[in-house]
Short mmCIF file of C-alpha atoms in Angstrom, two decimals:
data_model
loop_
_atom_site.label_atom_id
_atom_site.label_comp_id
_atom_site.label_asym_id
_atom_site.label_seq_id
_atom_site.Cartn_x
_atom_site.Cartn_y
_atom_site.Cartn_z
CA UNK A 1 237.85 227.59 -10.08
CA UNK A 2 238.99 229.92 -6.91
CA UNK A 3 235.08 229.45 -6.14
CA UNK A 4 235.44 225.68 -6.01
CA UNK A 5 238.44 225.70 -4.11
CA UNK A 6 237.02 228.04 -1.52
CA UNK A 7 234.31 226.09 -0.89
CA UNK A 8 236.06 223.01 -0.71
CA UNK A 9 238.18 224.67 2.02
CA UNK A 10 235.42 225.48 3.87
CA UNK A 11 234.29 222.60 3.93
CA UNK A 12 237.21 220.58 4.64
CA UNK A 13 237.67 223.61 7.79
CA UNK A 14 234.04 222.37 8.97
CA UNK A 15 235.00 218.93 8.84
CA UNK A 16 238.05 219.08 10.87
CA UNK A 17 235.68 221.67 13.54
CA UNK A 18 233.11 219.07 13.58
CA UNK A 19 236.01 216.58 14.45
CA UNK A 20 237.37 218.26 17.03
CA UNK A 21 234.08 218.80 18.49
CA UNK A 22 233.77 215.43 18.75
CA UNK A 23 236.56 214.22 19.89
CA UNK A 24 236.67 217.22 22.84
CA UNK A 25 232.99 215.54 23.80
CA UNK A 26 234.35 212.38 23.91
CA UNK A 27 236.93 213.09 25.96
CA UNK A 28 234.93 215.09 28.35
CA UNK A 29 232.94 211.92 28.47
CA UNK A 30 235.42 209.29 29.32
CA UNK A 31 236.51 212.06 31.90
CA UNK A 32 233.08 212.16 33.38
CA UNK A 33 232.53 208.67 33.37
CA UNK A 34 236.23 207.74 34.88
CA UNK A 35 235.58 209.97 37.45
CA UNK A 36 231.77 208.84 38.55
CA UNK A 37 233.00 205.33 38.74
CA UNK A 38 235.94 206.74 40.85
CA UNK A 39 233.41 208.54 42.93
CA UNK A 40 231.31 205.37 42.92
CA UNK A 41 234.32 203.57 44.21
CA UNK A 42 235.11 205.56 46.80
CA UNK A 43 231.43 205.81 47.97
CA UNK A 44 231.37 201.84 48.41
CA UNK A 45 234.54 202.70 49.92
CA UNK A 46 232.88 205.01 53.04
CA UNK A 47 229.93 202.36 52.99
CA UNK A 48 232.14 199.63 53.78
CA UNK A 49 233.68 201.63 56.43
CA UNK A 50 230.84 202.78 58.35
CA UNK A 51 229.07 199.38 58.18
CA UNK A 52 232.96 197.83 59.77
CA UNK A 53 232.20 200.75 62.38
CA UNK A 54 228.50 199.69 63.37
CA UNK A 55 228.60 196.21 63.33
CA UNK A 56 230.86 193.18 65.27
CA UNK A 57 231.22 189.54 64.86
CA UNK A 58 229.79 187.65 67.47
CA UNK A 59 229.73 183.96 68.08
CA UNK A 60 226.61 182.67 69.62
CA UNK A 61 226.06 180.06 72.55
CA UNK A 62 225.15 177.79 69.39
CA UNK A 63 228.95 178.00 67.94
CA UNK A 64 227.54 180.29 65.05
CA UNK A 65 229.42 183.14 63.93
CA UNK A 66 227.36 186.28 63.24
CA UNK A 67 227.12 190.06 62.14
CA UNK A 68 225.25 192.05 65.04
CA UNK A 69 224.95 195.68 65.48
CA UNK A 70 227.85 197.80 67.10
CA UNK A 71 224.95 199.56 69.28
CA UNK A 72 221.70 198.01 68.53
CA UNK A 73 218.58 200.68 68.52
CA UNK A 74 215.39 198.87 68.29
CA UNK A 75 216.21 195.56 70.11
CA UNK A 76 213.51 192.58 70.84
CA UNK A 77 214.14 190.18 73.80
CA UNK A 78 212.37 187.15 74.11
CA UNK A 79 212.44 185.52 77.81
CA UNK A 80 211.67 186.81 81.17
CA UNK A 81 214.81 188.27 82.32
CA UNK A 82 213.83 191.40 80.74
CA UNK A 83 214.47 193.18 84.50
CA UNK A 84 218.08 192.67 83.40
CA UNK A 85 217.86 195.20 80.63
CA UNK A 86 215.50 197.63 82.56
CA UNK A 87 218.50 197.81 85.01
CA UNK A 88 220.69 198.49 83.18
CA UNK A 89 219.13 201.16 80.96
CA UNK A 90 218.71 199.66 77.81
CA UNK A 91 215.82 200.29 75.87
CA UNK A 92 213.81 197.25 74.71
CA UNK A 93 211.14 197.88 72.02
CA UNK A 94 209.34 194.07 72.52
CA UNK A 95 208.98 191.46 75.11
CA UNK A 96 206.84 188.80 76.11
CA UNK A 97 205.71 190.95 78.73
CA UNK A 98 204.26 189.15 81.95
CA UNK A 99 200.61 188.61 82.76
CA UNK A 100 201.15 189.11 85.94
CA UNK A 101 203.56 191.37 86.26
CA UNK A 102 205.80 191.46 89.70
CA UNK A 103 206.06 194.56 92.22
CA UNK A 104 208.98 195.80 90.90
CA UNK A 105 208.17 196.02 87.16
CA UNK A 106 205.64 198.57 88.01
CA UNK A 107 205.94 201.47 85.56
CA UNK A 108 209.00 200.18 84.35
CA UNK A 109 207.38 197.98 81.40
CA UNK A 110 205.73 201.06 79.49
CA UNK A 111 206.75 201.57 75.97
CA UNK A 112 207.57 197.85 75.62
CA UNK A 113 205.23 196.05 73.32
CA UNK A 114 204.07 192.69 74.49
CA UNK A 115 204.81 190.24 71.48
CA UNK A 116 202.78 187.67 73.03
CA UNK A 117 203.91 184.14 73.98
CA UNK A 118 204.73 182.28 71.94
CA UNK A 119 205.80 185.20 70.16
CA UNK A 120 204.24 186.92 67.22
CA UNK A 121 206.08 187.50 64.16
CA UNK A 122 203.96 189.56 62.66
CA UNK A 123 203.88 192.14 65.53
CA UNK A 124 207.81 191.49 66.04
CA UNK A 125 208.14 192.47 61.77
CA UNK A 126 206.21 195.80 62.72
CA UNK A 127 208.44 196.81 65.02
CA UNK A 128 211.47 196.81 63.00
CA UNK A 129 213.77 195.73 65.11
CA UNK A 130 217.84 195.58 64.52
CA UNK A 131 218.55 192.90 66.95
CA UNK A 132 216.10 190.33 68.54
CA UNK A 133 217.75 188.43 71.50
CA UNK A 134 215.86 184.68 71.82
CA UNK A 135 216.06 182.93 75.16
CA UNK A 136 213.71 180.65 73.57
CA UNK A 137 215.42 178.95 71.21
CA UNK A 138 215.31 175.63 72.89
CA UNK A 139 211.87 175.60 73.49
CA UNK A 140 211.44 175.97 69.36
CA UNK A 141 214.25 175.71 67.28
CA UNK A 142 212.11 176.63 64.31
CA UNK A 143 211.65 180.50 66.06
CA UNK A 144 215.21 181.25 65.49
CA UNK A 145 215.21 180.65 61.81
CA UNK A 146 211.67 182.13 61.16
CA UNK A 147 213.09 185.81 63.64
CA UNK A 148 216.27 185.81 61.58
CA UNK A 149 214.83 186.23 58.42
CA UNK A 150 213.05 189.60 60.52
CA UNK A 151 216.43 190.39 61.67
CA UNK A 152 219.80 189.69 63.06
CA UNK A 153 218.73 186.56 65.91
CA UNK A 154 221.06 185.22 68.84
CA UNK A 155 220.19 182.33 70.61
CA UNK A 156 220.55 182.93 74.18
CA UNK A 157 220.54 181.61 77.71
CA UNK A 158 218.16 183.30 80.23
CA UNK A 159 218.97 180.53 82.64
CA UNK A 160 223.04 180.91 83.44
CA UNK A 161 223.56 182.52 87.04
CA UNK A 162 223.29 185.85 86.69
CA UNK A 163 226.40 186.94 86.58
CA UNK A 164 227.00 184.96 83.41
CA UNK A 165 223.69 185.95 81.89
CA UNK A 166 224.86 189.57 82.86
CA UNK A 167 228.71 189.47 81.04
CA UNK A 168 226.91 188.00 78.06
CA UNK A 169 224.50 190.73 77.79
CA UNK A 170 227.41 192.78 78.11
CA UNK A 171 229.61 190.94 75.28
CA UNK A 172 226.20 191.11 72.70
CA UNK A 173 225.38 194.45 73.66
CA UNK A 174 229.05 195.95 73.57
CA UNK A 175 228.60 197.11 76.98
CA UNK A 176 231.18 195.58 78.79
CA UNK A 177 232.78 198.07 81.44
CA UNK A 178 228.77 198.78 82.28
CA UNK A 179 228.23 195.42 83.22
CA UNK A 180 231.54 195.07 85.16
CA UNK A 181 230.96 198.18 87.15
CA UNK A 182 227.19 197.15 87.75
CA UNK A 183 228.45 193.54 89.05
CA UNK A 184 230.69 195.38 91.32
CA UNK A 185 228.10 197.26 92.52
CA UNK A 186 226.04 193.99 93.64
CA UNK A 187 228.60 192.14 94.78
CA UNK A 188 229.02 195.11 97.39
CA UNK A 189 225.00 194.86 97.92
CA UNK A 190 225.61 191.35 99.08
CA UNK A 191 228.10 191.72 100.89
CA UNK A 192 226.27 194.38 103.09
CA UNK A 193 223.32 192.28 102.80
CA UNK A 194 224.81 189.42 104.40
CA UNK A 195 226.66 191.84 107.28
CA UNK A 196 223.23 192.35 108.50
CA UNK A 197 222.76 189.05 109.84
CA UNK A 198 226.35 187.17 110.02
CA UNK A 199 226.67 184.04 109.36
CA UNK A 200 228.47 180.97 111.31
CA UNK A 201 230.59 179.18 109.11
CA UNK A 202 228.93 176.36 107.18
CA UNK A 203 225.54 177.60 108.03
CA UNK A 204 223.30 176.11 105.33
CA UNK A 205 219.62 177.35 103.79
CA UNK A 206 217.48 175.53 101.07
CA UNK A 207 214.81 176.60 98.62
CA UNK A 208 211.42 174.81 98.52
CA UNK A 209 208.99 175.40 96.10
CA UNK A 210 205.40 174.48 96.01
CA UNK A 211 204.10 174.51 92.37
CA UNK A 212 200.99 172.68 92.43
CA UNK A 213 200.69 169.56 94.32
CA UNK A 214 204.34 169.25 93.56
CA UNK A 215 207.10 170.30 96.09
CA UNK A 216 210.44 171.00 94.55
CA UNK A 217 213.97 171.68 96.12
CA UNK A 218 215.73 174.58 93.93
CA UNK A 219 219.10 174.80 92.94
CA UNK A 220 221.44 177.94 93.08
CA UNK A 221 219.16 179.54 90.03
CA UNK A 222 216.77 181.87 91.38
CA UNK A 223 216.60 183.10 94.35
CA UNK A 224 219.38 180.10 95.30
CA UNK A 225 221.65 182.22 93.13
CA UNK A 226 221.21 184.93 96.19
CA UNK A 227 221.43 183.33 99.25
CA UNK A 228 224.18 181.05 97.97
CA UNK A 229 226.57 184.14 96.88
CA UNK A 230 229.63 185.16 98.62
CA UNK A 231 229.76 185.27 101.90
CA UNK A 232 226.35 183.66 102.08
CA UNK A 233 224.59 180.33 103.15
CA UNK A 234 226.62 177.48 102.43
CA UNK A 235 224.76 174.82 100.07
CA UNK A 236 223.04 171.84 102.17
CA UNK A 237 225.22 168.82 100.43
CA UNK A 238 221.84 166.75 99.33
CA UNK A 239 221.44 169.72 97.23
CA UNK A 240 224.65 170.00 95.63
CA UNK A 241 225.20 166.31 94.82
CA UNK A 242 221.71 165.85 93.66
CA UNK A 243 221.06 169.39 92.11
CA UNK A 244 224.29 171.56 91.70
CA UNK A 245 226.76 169.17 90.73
CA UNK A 246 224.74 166.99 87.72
CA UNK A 247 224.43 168.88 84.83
CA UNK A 248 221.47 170.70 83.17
CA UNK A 249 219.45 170.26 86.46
CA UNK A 250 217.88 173.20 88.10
CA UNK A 251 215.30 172.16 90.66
CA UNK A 252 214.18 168.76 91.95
CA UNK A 253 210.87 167.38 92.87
CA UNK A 254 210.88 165.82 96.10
CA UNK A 255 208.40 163.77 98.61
CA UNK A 256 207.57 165.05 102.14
CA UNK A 257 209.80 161.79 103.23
CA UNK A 258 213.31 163.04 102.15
CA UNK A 259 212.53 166.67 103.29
CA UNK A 260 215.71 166.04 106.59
CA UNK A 261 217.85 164.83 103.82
CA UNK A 262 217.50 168.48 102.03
CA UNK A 263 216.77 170.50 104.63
CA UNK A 264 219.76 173.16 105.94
CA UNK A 265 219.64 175.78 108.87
CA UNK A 266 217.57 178.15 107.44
CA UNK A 267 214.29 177.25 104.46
CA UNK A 268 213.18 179.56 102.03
CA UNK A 269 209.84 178.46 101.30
CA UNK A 270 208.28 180.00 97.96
CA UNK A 271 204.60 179.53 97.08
CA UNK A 272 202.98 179.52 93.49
CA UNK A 273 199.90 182.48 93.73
CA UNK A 274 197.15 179.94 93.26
CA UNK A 275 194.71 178.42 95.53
CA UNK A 276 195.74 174.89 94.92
CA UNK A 277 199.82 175.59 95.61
CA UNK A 278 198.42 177.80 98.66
CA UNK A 279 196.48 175.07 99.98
CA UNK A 280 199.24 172.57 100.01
CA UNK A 281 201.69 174.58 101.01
CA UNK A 282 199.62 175.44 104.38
CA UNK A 283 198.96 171.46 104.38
CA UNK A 284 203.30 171.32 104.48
CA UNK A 285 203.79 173.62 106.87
CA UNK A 286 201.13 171.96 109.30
CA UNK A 287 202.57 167.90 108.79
CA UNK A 288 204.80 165.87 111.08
CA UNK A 289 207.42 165.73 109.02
CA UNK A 290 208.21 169.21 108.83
CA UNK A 291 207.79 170.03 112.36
CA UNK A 292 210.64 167.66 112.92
CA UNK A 293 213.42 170.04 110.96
CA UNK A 294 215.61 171.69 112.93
CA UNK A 295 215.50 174.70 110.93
CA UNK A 296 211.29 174.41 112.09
CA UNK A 297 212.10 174.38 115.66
CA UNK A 298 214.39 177.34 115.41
CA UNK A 299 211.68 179.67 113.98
CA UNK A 300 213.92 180.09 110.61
CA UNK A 301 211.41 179.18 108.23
CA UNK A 302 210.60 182.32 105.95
CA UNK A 303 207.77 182.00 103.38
CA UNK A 304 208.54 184.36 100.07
CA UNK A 305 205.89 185.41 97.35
CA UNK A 306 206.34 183.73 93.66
CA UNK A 307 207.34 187.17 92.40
CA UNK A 308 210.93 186.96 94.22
CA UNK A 309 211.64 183.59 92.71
CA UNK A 310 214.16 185.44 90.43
CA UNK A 311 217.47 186.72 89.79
CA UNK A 312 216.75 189.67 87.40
CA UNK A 313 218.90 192.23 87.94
CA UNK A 314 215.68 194.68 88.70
CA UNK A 315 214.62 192.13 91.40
CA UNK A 316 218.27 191.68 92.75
CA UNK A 317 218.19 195.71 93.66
CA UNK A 318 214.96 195.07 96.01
CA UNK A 319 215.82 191.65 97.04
CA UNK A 320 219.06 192.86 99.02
CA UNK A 321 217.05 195.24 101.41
CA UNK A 322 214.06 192.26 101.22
CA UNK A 323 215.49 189.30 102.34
CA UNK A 324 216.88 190.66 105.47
CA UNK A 325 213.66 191.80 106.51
CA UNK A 326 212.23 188.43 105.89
CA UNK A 327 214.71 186.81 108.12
CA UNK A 328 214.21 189.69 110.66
CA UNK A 329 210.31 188.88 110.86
CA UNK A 330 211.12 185.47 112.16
#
């Protein structure tokens, strides 16, 4: 009988071990798994933190509000202001590189892969990009969607006055107090720029451009956006009522027979590198009607290569020391 009862004592003292086992282990386990979804918590935590540390809201030209990168790595710009981000240091890992590419590109495009034009998706997707500016998105509204799905896409504007194009650069690429103190800088360029040959108040200049068979008068984009700055040319008034002042209009053609009516002081002539623009623009510059300008008779006629037909900011740095010189051959 003592037997029996010892070994039911046994037993019953295994029993209760084996219990207590078990319950320990299942302690140790709701223990283990509080505490990994605590550390899984506060891991989501840290994510969400960093990612509110390296990336902004934006709103886009287009009213659309969007995630962008805090300081963008591998970014893709699509338009041909690309001199703008040269000058200003920022690295650029695709473009739709020039054919021809200006003077003052030179060496300053390597390391940028041409994505072609239109551009190439597949060649954009295989440089992995984590921003892709478009200043094409007007031309084909289906590009934007298509690049987004590639990577965060903003629409943008290649074609604002510099400045503008500048300050929104700045505002996309969180590089605000750069862009100020570079705008500074050029506004002090002009100004010394335009102290080498002062200017009589209300002195006018126009653009002309001969693309083609076609002559155009040009607006204050371009090269306008130069000689019309402060303390520049003033604006002939044909070309800001019919230009300037109407919305969404850049340039206008024009016929040899309204030339006086657009004509200022001083005419920037710029020619289209082909034979056919070449041709006519020697044909121009031997007719009746524009020996008759004043600005003719005065020897202040000043004929400018295709390249400077820009306001990049990589042009603008040449184009202060150029256009004097220009003027100076006359």
């Amino acid at each position: 009988m003592k037997k029996y009862i010892g070994k039911r004592i046994i037993l019953w003292g295994s029993f209760l071990l084996l219990l207590l086992i078990l319950a320990a282990c299942s302690s140790n386990s709701n223990t283990s798994e509080a505490q990994e979804k605590e550390n899984e918590k506060n891991t989501q935590s840290d994510v969400q933190a960093e990612e509110s540390e390296t990336a902004v809201q934006y709103t886009t030209i287009t009213g659309e509000q969007v995630e962008i990168p805090a300081d963008p790595k591998r970014v893709v710009y699509i338009g041909q202001t690309v001199g703008d981000f040269l000058a200003m240091d920022i690295a650029i890992v695709g473009n739709n590189l020039p054919k021809d590419s200006p003077s003052y590109y030179e060496g300053k495009l390597e390391g940028i892969v041409d994505i072609g034009n239109p551009a190439d998706l597949e060649t954009i997707l295989t440089l992995k990009p984590d921003l892709i500016i478009n200043g094409y998105y007007k031309a084909d509204p289906n590009l934007n969607e298509e690049l987004s799905k590639i990577a965060t896409t903003i629409p943008f504007n290649p074609a604002l006055p510099y400045t503008e194009r500048v300050k929104e650069m700045g505002n996309i690429l969180g590089k605000q107090e750069e862009v100020a103190q570079l705008l500074a800088k050029f506004e002090t360029k002009s100004n010394e720029m335009f102290d080498k040959f002062p200017l009589t108040e209300g002195e006018t200049a126009t653009v002309f451009y001969q693309l083609g068979k076609t002559l155009y008068v040009m607006g204050d984009r371009s090269l306008g956006a130069i000689i019309y700055g402060k303390n520049g040319f003033a604006v002939p008034p044909a070309v800001q009522k019919n230009i300037i002042d109407v919305e969404g209009v850049s340039f206008l053609e024009v016929s040899e027979e309204v030339l006086p009516e657009f004509a200022g002081d001083h005419l920037f002539v710029i020619v289209q590198e082909d034979s056919e623009s070449e041709a006519q623009a020697d044909r121009l510059l031997q007719s009746p009607i524009w020996g008759t300008l004043p600005a003719v008779k005065e020897g202040k006629v000043y004929v400018v290569p295709n390249e400077w037909n820009t306001d990049n900011l990589l042009a603008l740095k040449q184009l202060f020391q150029k256009l004097p010189a220009w003027m100076r051959k006359q």
